[in-house]
Amino acid sequence: MLSVLLTQFVVLWAVIDPIGTVPVFLSQTTHLAAKQRRLVALKAVAISTGVLLFFLIAGQFLLEAMQIPLPAFQAAGGLVLLLFALTMIFGESKPGTESKLSKELKRSELANLAVYPLAIPSIASPGAMMAIVMLTDNHRYAVMDQLMTAGIMILVLLITLFLLFGASKIHKLIGDVGAEIISRVMGLILAAVAVNNLLMGIKDFYLAV
């Protein structure tokens, strides 16, 4: 059980990437007062939590309503996670890419900053949405297991919130280079998990046929 929980923590940490979110947060809130920064961080994490909880609760029901078997979604999710991981490893790092995408939003309201790019796609990324559905498969995990997964997800989001509260100090400590290194290492770990999900999805799909 401990190894399963640890694996889930690593997966959710990789796809949510709290440390990689710090430079994005700093780039979008440099012009704000300290109180406004905290408000943006709270709103961003709250929105991300709501989005991911929605996928945790209703994601599988939506798939089944569309008659998409979960093994197929698991394989597709594994493929998407793999592509996401490869961009983390070989492409521009998360801080660099998302900061460029969002430079034009510096004059937006605080709520807009919290939604984009912080909540989506930085914290509640497509990879995180895919991962939470796969980690709470109703056919493979009991309700108690899913509640523990939800608890781990909330723990990672709380860590993200605390990191955003201390973003200035953290960025001074690790710098952009440190954030990029950590992001690429997490991408490598995520790639291994993604390949496993892809292969398991293919295996389960053919066994179910």
Coordinates of N, CA and C in Angstrom, one line a residue:
M1 N 0.8 -1.2 0.0 CA 0.0 0.0 0.0 C 0.9 1.3 0.0
L2 N 1.9 1.2 0.8 CA 2.8 2.4 0.9 C 3.5 2.7 -0.5
S3 N 3.9 1.6 -1.2 CA 4.5 1.8 -2.5 C 3.5 2.4 -3.5
V4 N 2.3 1.9 -3.4 CA 1.2 2.4 -4.3 C 1.0 3.9 -4.1
L5 N 0.9 4.3 -2.8 CA 0.7 5.7 -2.4 C 1.9 6.6 -2.9
L6 N 3.1 6.0 -2.7 CA 4.3 6.7 -3.1 C 4.3 6.9 -4.6
T7 N 3.9 5.9 -5.4 CA 3.8 6.0 -6.8 C 2.8 7.0 -7.3
Q8 N 1.7 7.0 -6.6 CA 0.6 8.0 -7.0 C 1.1 9.4 -6.7
F9 N 1.8 9.6 -5.5 CA 2.3 10.9 -5.2 C 3.3 11.4 -6.2
V10 N 4.2 10.5 -6.7 CA 5.2 10.9 -7.7 C 4.5 11.2 -9.0
V11 N 3.5 10.5 -9.4 CA 2.8 10.8 -10.7 C 2.1 12.1 -10.6
L12 N 1.4 12.3 -9.5 CA 0.7 13.6 -9.4 C 1.6 14.8 -9.2
W13 N 2.7 14.6 -8.5 CA 3.7 15.6 -8.4 C 4.3 16.0 -9.7
A14 N 4.6 14.9 -10.6 CA 5.1 15.2 -11.9 C 4.2 15.9 -12.8
V15 N 2.9 15.5 -12.8 CA 2.0 16.2 -13.8 C 1.5 17.5 -13.3
I16 N 1.4 17.7 -12.0 CA 1.1 19.1 -11.5 C 2.3 20.0 -11.4
D17 N 3.4 19.4 -11.1 CA 4.7 20.1 -11.2 C 4.7 21.4 -10.3
P18 N 4.6 21.3 -9.0 CA 4.5 22.5 -8.2 C 5.7 23.4 -8.3
I19 N 6.9 22.8 -8.4 CA 8.2 23.7 -8.5 C 8.2 24.4 -9.9
G20 N 7.8 23.7 -10.9 CA 7.8 24.3 -12.2 C 6.8 25.5 -12.3
T21 N 5.8 25.5 -11.5 CA 4.8 26.5 -11.5 C 5.3 27.8 -10.9
V22 N 6.3 27.7 -10.0 CA 6.8 28.9 -9.3 C 7.3 30.0 -10.2
P23 N 8.2 29.7 -11.2 CA 8.6 30.8 -12.1 C 7.5 31.3 -12.9
V24 N 6.5 30.5 -13.3 CA 5.3 31.0 -14.0 C 4.6 32.0 -13.2
F25 N 4.4 31.6 -11.9 CA 3.7 32.5 -10.9 C 4.4 33.8 -10.8
L26 N 5.7 33.7 -10.6 CA 6.5 34.9 -10.4 C 6.4 35.9 -11.6
S27 N 6.5 35.3 -12.8 CA 6.5 36.1 -14.0 C 5.2 36.8 -14.2
Q28 N 4.1 36.3 -13.7 CA 2.8 36.9 -13.9 C 2.4 37.8 -12.7
T29 N 3.1 37.8 -11.6 CA 2.7 38.5 -10.4 C 3.8 39.5 -9.9
T30 N 4.8 39.8 -10.8 CA 5.9 40.7 -10.3 C 5.3 42.1 -10.1
H31 N 4.3 42.5 -10.8 CA 3.7 43.8 -10.7 C 2.7 44.0 -9.6
L32 N 2.4 42.9 -8.9 CA 1.4 42.9 -7.8 C 2.0 43.1 -6.4
A33 N 1.1 43.6 -5.5 CA 1.5 43.6 -4.1 C 1.5 42.3 -3.5
A34 N 2.1 42.1 -2.3 CA 2.2 40.8 -1.7 C 0.9 40.2 -1.4
K35 N -0.1 41.1 -0.9 CA -1.4 40.6 -0.6 C -2.1 40.1 -1.9
Q36 N -1.9 40.8 -3.0 CA -2.5 40.4 -4.3 C -1.9 39.1 -4.8
R37 N -0.6 38.9 -4.6 CA 0.0 37.7 -5.0 C -0.6 36.5 -4.2
R38 N -0.8 36.6 -2.9 CA -1.4 35.6 -2.1 C -2.8 35.3 -2.6
L39 N -3.5 36.3 -2.9 CA -4.9 36.1 -3.4 C -4.9 35.3 -4.7
V40 N -4.0 35.7 -5.6 CA -3.9 35.0 -6.9 C -3.5 33.5 -6.7
A41 N -2.6 33.3 -5.8 CA -2.2 31.9 -5.5 C -3.3 31.1 -4.9
L42 N -4.1 31.7 -4.0 CA -5.2 31.0 -3.4 C -6.3 30.6 -4.5
K43 N -6.6 31.6 -5.3 CA -7.6 31.4 -6.4 C -7.1 30.3 -7.4
A44 N -5.9 30.4 -7.8 CA -5.4 29.5 -8.7 C -5.4 28.0 -8.2
V45 N -5.0 27.8 -7.0 CA -5.0 26.5 -6.4 C -6.4 26.0 -6.2
A46 N -7.3 26.9 -5.8 CA -8.7 26.6 -5.5 C -9.4 26.1 -6.8
I47 N -9.1 26.9 -7.9 CA -9.7 26.5 -9.2 C -9.2 25.2 -9.7
S48 N -7.9 25.0 -9.5 CA -7.2 23.7 -10.0 C -7.8 22.6 -9.2
T49 N -8.0 22.7 -7.9 CA -8.6 21.7 -7.1 C -10.0 21.3 -7.5
G50 N -10.8 22.3 -7.8 CA -12.1 22.1 -8.3 C -12.1 21.3 -9.7
V51 N -11.3 21.7 -10.6 CA -11.2 21.1 -11.9 C -10.8 19.6 -11.7
L52 N -9.7 19.4 -10.9 CA -9.2 18.0 -10.8 C -10.2 17.1 -10.0
L53 N -10.9 17.7 -9.0 CA -11.9 16.9 -8.3 C -13.1 16.6 -9.2
F54 N -13.4 17.5 -10.1 CA -14.5 17.2 -11.1 C -14.1 16.0 -12.0
F55 N -12.8 15.9 -12.4 CA -12.4 14.8 -13.2 C -12.3 13.5 -12.4
L56 N -11.9 13.7 -11.1 CA -11.8 12.5 -10.2 C -13.2 11.9 -10.0
I57 N -14.2 12.7 -9.9 CA -15.6 12.2 -9.6 C -16.3 11.8 -10.9
A58 N -16.3 12.7 -11.9 CA -17.2 12.5 -13.0 C -16.4 12.1 -14.3
G59 N -15.1 12.1 -14.3 CA -14.4 11.8 -15.5 C -14.7 10.4 -16.1
Q60 N -14.7 9.4 -15.2 CA -15.0 8.1 -15.7 C -16.4 7.9 -16.2
F61 N -17.4 8.5 -15.5 CA -18.8 8.5 -15.9 C -19.0 9.1 -17.2
L62 N -18.3 10.2 -17.5 CA -18.4 10.8 -18.8 C -17.9 9.9 -19.9
L63 N -16.8 9.2 -19.6 CA -16.2 8.3 -20.6 C -17.2 7.1 -20.9
E64 N -17.7 6.6 -19.8 CA -18.6 5.5 -20.0 C -19.9 5.9 -20.7
A65 N -20.4 7.2 -20.5 CA -21.5 7.7 -21.2 C -21.3 7.8 -22.7
M66 N -20.0 8.1 -23.0 CA -19.6 8.2 -24.4 C -19.2 6.8 -25.0
Q67 N -19.3 5.8 -24.1 CA -19.0 4.4 -24.5 C -17.5 4.3 -24.9
I68 N -16.7 4.9 -24.2 CA -15.2 4.8 -24.3 C -14.7 3.9 -23.2
P69 N -14.2 2.7 -23.5 CA -13.7 1.8 -22.5 C -12.5 2.4 -21.8
L70 N -12.4 2.2 -20.5 CA -11.4 2.8 -19.7 C -10.0 2.4 -20.1
P71 N -9.8 1.1 -20.5 CA -8.5 0.7 -21.0 C -8.0 1.5 -22.2
A72 N -9.0 1.9 -23.1 CA -8.6 2.7 -24.3 C -8.2 4.1 -23.8
F73 N -9.0 4.7 -22.8 CA -8.6 6.0 -22.2 C -7.3 5.9 -21.5
Q74 N -7.1 4.8 -20.8 CA -5.8 4.6 -20.1 C -4.6 4.6 -21.1
A75 N -4.8 3.9 -22.3 CA -3.8 3.9 -23.3 C -3.6 5.3 -23.9
A76 N -4.7 5.9 -24.2 CA -4.6 7.3 -24.7 C -4.0 8.2 -23.7
G77 N -4.4 8.1 -22.5 CA -3.8 8.9 -21.4 C -2.3 8.7 -21.2
G78 N -1.9 7.4 -21.3 CA -0.5 7.1 -21.2 C 0.3 7.7 -22.4
L79 N -0.3 7.7 -23.6 CA 0.3 8.3 -24.7 C 0.4 9.8 -24.6
V80 N -0.7 10.5 -24.1 CA -0.6 11.9 -23.9 C 0.4 12.3 -22.8
L81 N 0.4 11.5 -21.7 CA 1.4 11.7 -20.6 C 2.8 11.5 -21.1
L82 N 3.0 10.6 -22.0 CA 4.3 10.4 -22.6 C 4.8 11.6 -23.4
L83 N 3.8 12.1 -24.3 CA 4.2 13.2 -25.1 C 4.4 14.4 -24.2
F84 N 3.6 14.6 -23.1 CA 3.8 15.7 -22.2 C 5.2 15.5 -21.5
A85 N 5.5 14.3 -21.1 CA 6.8 14.1 -20.5 C 8.0 14.4 -21.4
L86 N 7.8 14.0 -22.7 CA 8.9 14.3 -23.7 C 9.1 15.8 -23.9
T87 N 8.0 16.6 -23.8 CA 8.2 18.0 -23.9 C 8.9 18.6 -22.7
M88 N 8.7 17.9 -21.6 CA 9.4 18.4 -20.4 C 10.9 18.0 -20.4
I89 N 11.2 16.9 -21.1 CA 12.6 16.5 -21.2 C 13.3 17.2 -22.3
F90 N 12.7 17.2 -23.5 CA 13.5 17.7 -24.7 C 13.1 19.1 -25.2
G91 N 11.8 19.5 -24.9 CA 11.4 20.8 -25.3 C 11.8 21.9 -24.3
E92 N 11.2 23.0 -24.5 CA 11.4 24.1 -23.5 C 10.8 23.7 -22.2
S93 N 11.4 24.1 -21.1 CA 10.9 23.7 -19.8 C 9.6 24.4 -19.6
K94 N 8.8 23.8 -18.6 CA 7.5 24.4 -18.2 C 7.6 25.9 -17.9
P95 N 8.5 26.3 -17.1 CA 8.6 27.8 -16.8 C 8.8 28.6 -18.0
G96 N 9.7 28.2 -18.9 CA 10.0 29.0 -20.1 C 8.8 29.0 -21.0
T97 N 8.2 27.9 -21.3 CA 7.1 27.8 -22.3 C 5.9 28.6 -21.8
E98 N 5.5 28.4 -20.6 CA 4.2 29.0 -20.1 C 4.4 30.5 -19.9
S99 N 5.6 30.9 -19.5 CA 5.8 32.3 -19.3 C 5.7 33.1 -20.6
K100 N 6.2 32.5 -21.7 CA 6.1 33.2 -23.0 C 4.7 33.3 -23.4
L101 N 3.9 32.2 -23.2 CA 2.5 32.2 -23.6 C 1.7 33.2 -22.9
S102 N 2.1 33.7 -21.8 CA 1.2 34.5 -21.0 C 1.8 35.9 -20.7
K103 N 2.8 36.3 -21.4 CA 3.3 37.7 -21.2 C 2.3 38.7 -21.5
E104 N 1.4 38.5 -22.5 CA 0.5 39.5 -22.9 C -0.6 39.7 -21.9
L105 N -0.7 38.8 -20.9 CA -1.8 38.9 -19.9 C -1.4 39.7 -18.6
K106 N -0.3 40.4 -18.7 CA 0.1 41.1 -17.5 C -0.9 42.2 -17.0
R107 N -1.7 42.7 -17.8 CA -2.7 43.7 -17.4 C -4.1 43.1 -17.1
S108 N -4.1 41.8 -17.1 CA -5.4 41.2 -16.8 C -5.8 41.3 -15.3
E109 N -7.0 41.1 -15.0 CA -7.5 41.1 -13.6 C -6.9 39.9 -12.9
L110 N -6.9 40.0 -11.6 CA -6.4 39.0 -10.7 C -7.1 37.6 -11.0
A111 N -8.4 37.7 -11.2 CA -9.1 36.4 -11.4 C -8.6 35.8 -12.7
N112 N -8.4 36.6 -13.8 CA -7.9 36.0 -15.0 C -6.6 35.4 -14.9
L113 N -5.7 36.1 -14.1 CA -4.4 35.5 -13.9 C -4.5 34.2 -13.1
A114 N -5.4 34.1 -12.2 CA -5.5 32.9 -11.4 C -6.0 31.7 -12.3
V115 N -6.9 32.0 -13.3 CA -7.4 31.0 -14.2 C -6.4 30.6 -15.2
Y116 N -5.8 31.6 -15.9 CA -4.9 31.3 -17.0 C -3.7 32.3 -16.9
P117 N -2.5 31.8 -16.8 CA -2.0 30.5 -17.1 C -1.8 29.6 -15.8
L118 N -2.1 30.2 -14.6 CA -1.7 29.5 -13.4 C -2.6 28.2 -13.1
A119 N -3.9 28.4 -13.0 CA -4.7 27.2 -12.7 C -4.7 26.2 -13.9
I120 N -5.0 26.8 -15.1 CA -5.0 26.0 -16.4 C -4.2 26.7 -17.4
P121 N -3.1 26.2 -18.0 CA -2.7 24.8 -17.9 C -1.6 24.5 -17.0
S122 N -1.2 25.4 -16.1 CA 0.0 25.2 -15.3 C -0.1 24.2 -14.2
I123 N -1.2 24.3 -13.4 CA -1.4 23.4 -12.3 C -2.3 22.2 -12.7
A124 N -3.5 22.6 -13.1 CA -4.4 21.5 -13.6 C -4.2 21.3 -15.0
S125 N -3.1 20.7 -15.4 CA -2.7 20.5 -16.8 C -3.5 19.4 -17.4
P126 N -3.5 19.3 -18.7 CA -4.2 18.1 -19.3 C -3.6 16.8 -18.8
G127 N -2.3 16.8 -18.6 CA -1.7 15.5 -18.0 C -2.2 15.2 -16.7
A128 N -2.5 16.2 -15.8 CA -3.0 16.0 -14.5 C -4.4 15.5 -14.6
M129 N -5.2 16.0 -15.5 CA -6.6 15.5 -15.7 C -6.7 14.1 -16.1
M130 N -5.8 13.7 -17.0 CA -5.7 12.3 -17.5 C -5.3 11.4 -16.3
A131 N -4.2 11.9 -15.6 CA -3.7 11.0 -14.5 C -4.7 10.8 -13.4
I132 N -5.5 11.8 -13.0 CA -6.4 11.6 -11.9 C -7.5 10.6 -12.3
V133 N -7.9 10.6 -13.6 CA -9.0 9.7 -14.0 C -8.4 8.2 -14.0
M134 N -7.2 8.1 -14.4 CA -6.6 6.7 -14.5 C -6.3 6.2 -13.1
L135 N -5.9 7.1 -12.1 CA -5.6 6.7 -10.8 C -6.8 6.4 -9.9
T136 N -8.0 6.7 -10.4 CA -9.3 6.5 -9.7 C -10.2 5.6 -10.5
D137 N -9.7 4.7 -11.2 CA -10.6 3.8 -12.0 C -11.5 3.0 -11.1
N138 N -12.9 3.2 -11.3 CA -13.9 2.6 -10.5 C -13.8 1.1 -10.5
H139 N -13.3 0.5 -11.7 CA -13.3 -0.9 -11.8 C -12.0 -1.6 -11.2
R140 N -11.1 -0.7 -10.8 CA -9.8 -1.3 -10.3 C -9.6 -0.8 -8.8
Y141 N -10.2 0.3 -8.4 CA -9.9 0.8 -7.1 C -11.2 1.0 -6.3
A142 N -11.2 0.6 -5.0 CA -12.3 0.8 -4.1 C -12.5 2.2 -3.8
V143 N -13.6 2.6 -3.2 CA -13.9 3.9 -2.8 C -12.8 4.5 -1.9
M144 N -12.4 3.6 -0.9 CA -11.4 4.1 0.0 C -10.1 4.4 -0.7
D145 N -9.7 3.6 -1.7 CA -8.5 3.8 -2.4 C -8.6 5.1 -3.2
Q146 N -9.8 5.4 -3.7 CA -10.0 6.7 -4.5 C -9.9 7.9 -3.5
L147 N -10.4 7.7 -2.3 CA -10.4 8.8 -1.3 C -8.9 9.1 -0.9
M148 N -8.1 8.0 -0.8 CA -6.7 8.2 -0.5 C -6.0 8.9 -1.7
T149 N -6.4 8.6 -2.9 CA -5.8 9.3 -4.1 C -6.2 10.7 -4.1
A150 N -7.5 11.0 -3.7 CA -7.9 12.4 -3.6 C -7.1 13.1 -2.6
G151 N -6.9 12.4 -1.4 CA -6.1 13.0 -0.4 C -4.7 13.4 -0.8
I152 N -4.1 12.5 -1.6 CA -2.7 12.7 -2.1 C -2.7 13.9 -3.1
M153 N -3.7 14.0 -3.9 CA -3.9 15.1 -4.9 C -4.0 16.4 -4.1
I154 N -4.8 16.4 -3.1 CA -5.0 17.6 -2.3 C -3.7 18.0 -1.6
L155 N -3.0 17.0 -1.1 CA -1.7 17.2 -0.5 C -0.7 17.9 -1.4
V156 N -0.6 17.4 -2.7 CA 0.2 18.0 -3.7 C -0.2 19.5 -4.0
L157 N -1.5 19.7 -4.0 CA -2.0 21.0 -4.3 C -1.7 22.0 -3.1
L158 N -1.8 21.5 -1.9 CA -1.5 22.3 -0.8 C 0.0 22.7 -0.8
I159 N 0.9 21.7 -1.1 CA 2.3 22.0 -1.3 C 2.5 23.0 -2.3
T160 N 1.8 22.9 -3.4 CA 1.9 23.9 -4.5 C 1.5 25.3 -4.0
L161 N 0.4 25.4 -3.1 CA 0.0 26.6 -2.6 C 1.1 27.2 -1.7
F162 N 1.7 26.4 -0.8 CA 2.8 26.9 0.1 C 4.0 27.3 -0.7
L163 N 4.3 26.6 -1.8 CA 5.4 27.0 -2.7 C 5.2 28.3 -3.3
L164 N 3.9 28.6 -3.8 CA 3.6 29.8 -4.4 C 3.6 31.0 -3.4
F165 N 3.2 30.7 -2.1 CA 3.3 31.7 -1.1 C 4.8 32.1 -0.8
G166 N 5.7 31.1 -1.0 CA 7.1 31.4 -0.8 C 7.9 31.5 -2.1
A167 N 7.2 31.9 -3.2 CA 7.8 31.8 -4.5 C 9.0 32.6 -4.6
S168 N 9.0 33.8 -4.1 CA 10.2 34.7 -4.2 C 11.4 34.1 -3.6
K169 N 11.3 33.6 -2.4 CA 12.4 33.0 -1.7 C 12.9 31.8 -2.4
I170 N 12.0 30.9 -2.9 CA 12.4 29.7 -3.6 C 13.1 30.0 -4.9
H171 N 12.6 31.0 -5.6 CA 13.2 31.3 -6.9 C 14.6 31.9 -6.7
K172 N 14.8 32.6 -5.6 CA 16.2 33.1 -5.3 C 17.1 31.9 -5.0
L173 N 16.5 30.9 -4.4 CA 17.3 29.7 -4.0 C 17.7 28.8 -5.1
I174 N 16.8 28.5 -6.0 CA 17.0 27.5 -7.1 C 17.3 28.2 -8.4
G175 N 16.7 29.4 -8.6 CA 16.9 30.1 -9.9 C 16.1 29.4 -11.1
D176 N 16.2 30.0 -12.2 CA 15.5 29.4 -13.4 C 16.2 28.1 -13.8
V177 N 17.5 28.0 -13.7 CA 18.2 26.8 -14.1 C 17.8 25.6 -13.2
G178 N 17.7 25.9 -11.9 CA 17.3 24.8 -11.0 C 15.9 24.4 -11.3
A179 N 15.0 25.3 -11.6 CA 13.6 24.9 -11.9 C 13.6 24.1 -13.2
E180 N 14.4 24.4 -14.2 CA 14.4 23.7 -15.4 C 15.0 22.2 -15.2
I181 N 16.0 22.1 -14.4 CA 16.6 20.8 -14.1 C 15.6 19.9 -13.4
I182 N 14.9 20.4 -12.4 CA 13.9 19.7 -11.7 C 12.7 19.3 -12.6
S183 N 12.3 20.2 -13.5 CA 11.2 19.9 -14.4 C 11.6 18.8 -15.4
R184 N 12.9 18.7 -15.8 CA 13.3 17.7 -16.8 C 13.4 16.3 -16.0
V185 N 13.9 16.3 -14.8 CA 14.0 15.1 -14.1 C 12.6 14.5 -13.8
M186 N 11.7 15.3 -13.5 CA 10.3 14.9 -13.3 C 9.7 14.4 -14.6
G187 N 10.1 15.0 -15.7 CA 9.6 14.5 -17.0 C 10.1 13.1 -17.3
L188 N 11.3 12.8 -16.9 CA 11.9 11.5 -17.1 C 11.1 10.4 -16.3
I189 N 10.8 10.8 -15.0 CA 10.0 9.9 -14.2 C 8.6 9.7 -14.8
L190 N 8.0 10.8 -15.2 CA 6.7 10.7 -15.8 C 6.7 9.9 -17.0
A191 N 7.7 9.9 -17.8 CA 7.8 9.2 -19.1 C 7.7 7.7 -18.8
A192 N 8.4 7.2 -17.7 CA 8.4 5.8 -17.4 C 7.0 5.4 -16.9
V193 N 6.4 6.2 -16.1 CA 5.0 5.9 -15.6 C 4.0 5.9 -16.8
A194 N 4.2 6.8 -17.8 CA 3.3 6.9 -18.9 C 3.4 5.7 -19.8
V195 N 4.6 5.2 -20.0 CA 4.8 4.0 -20.8 C 4.2 2.8 -20.2
N196 N 4.3 2.7 -18.9 CA 3.6 1.6 -18.1 C 2.1 1.7 -18.3
N197 N 1.5 2.9 -18.2 CA 0.1 3.1 -18.4 C -0.4 2.7 -19.8
L198 N 0.5 3.1 -20.7 CA 0.1 2.8 -22.1 C 0.1 1.3 -22.4
L199 N 1.1 0.6 -21.9 CA 1.2 -0.8 -22.1 C 0.1 -1.6 -21.3
M200 N -0.2 -1.1 -20.1 CA -1.3 -1.7 -19.3 C -2.6 -1.5 -20.0
G201 N -2.9 -0.3 -20.5 CA -4.1 0.0 -21.2 C -4.3 -0.9 -22.4
I202 N -3.2 -1.1 -23.2 CA -3.3 -2.0 -24.4 C -3.6 -3.4 -24.0
K203 N -2.9 -3.9 -22.9 CA -3.1 -5.2 -22.4 C -4.5 -5.4 -22.0
D204 N -5.0 -4.5 -21.1 CA -6.4 -4.7 -20.6 C -7.4 -4.6 -21.7
F205 N -7.2 -3.8 -22.7 CA -8.1 -3.6 -23.8 C -8.3 -4.9 -24.6
Y206 N -7.1 -5.6 -24.9 CA -7.2 -6.8 -25.6 C -7.7 -8.0 -24.8
L207 N -7.5 -7.9 -23.5 CA -8.0 -9.0 -22.6 C -9.5 -8.9 -22.5
A208 N -10.0 -7.6 -22.6 CA -11.5 -7.4 -22.4 C -12.2 -7.7 -23.7
V209 N -11.5 -7.8 -24.8 CA -12.2 -8.0 -26.1 C -12.6 -9.5 -26.2

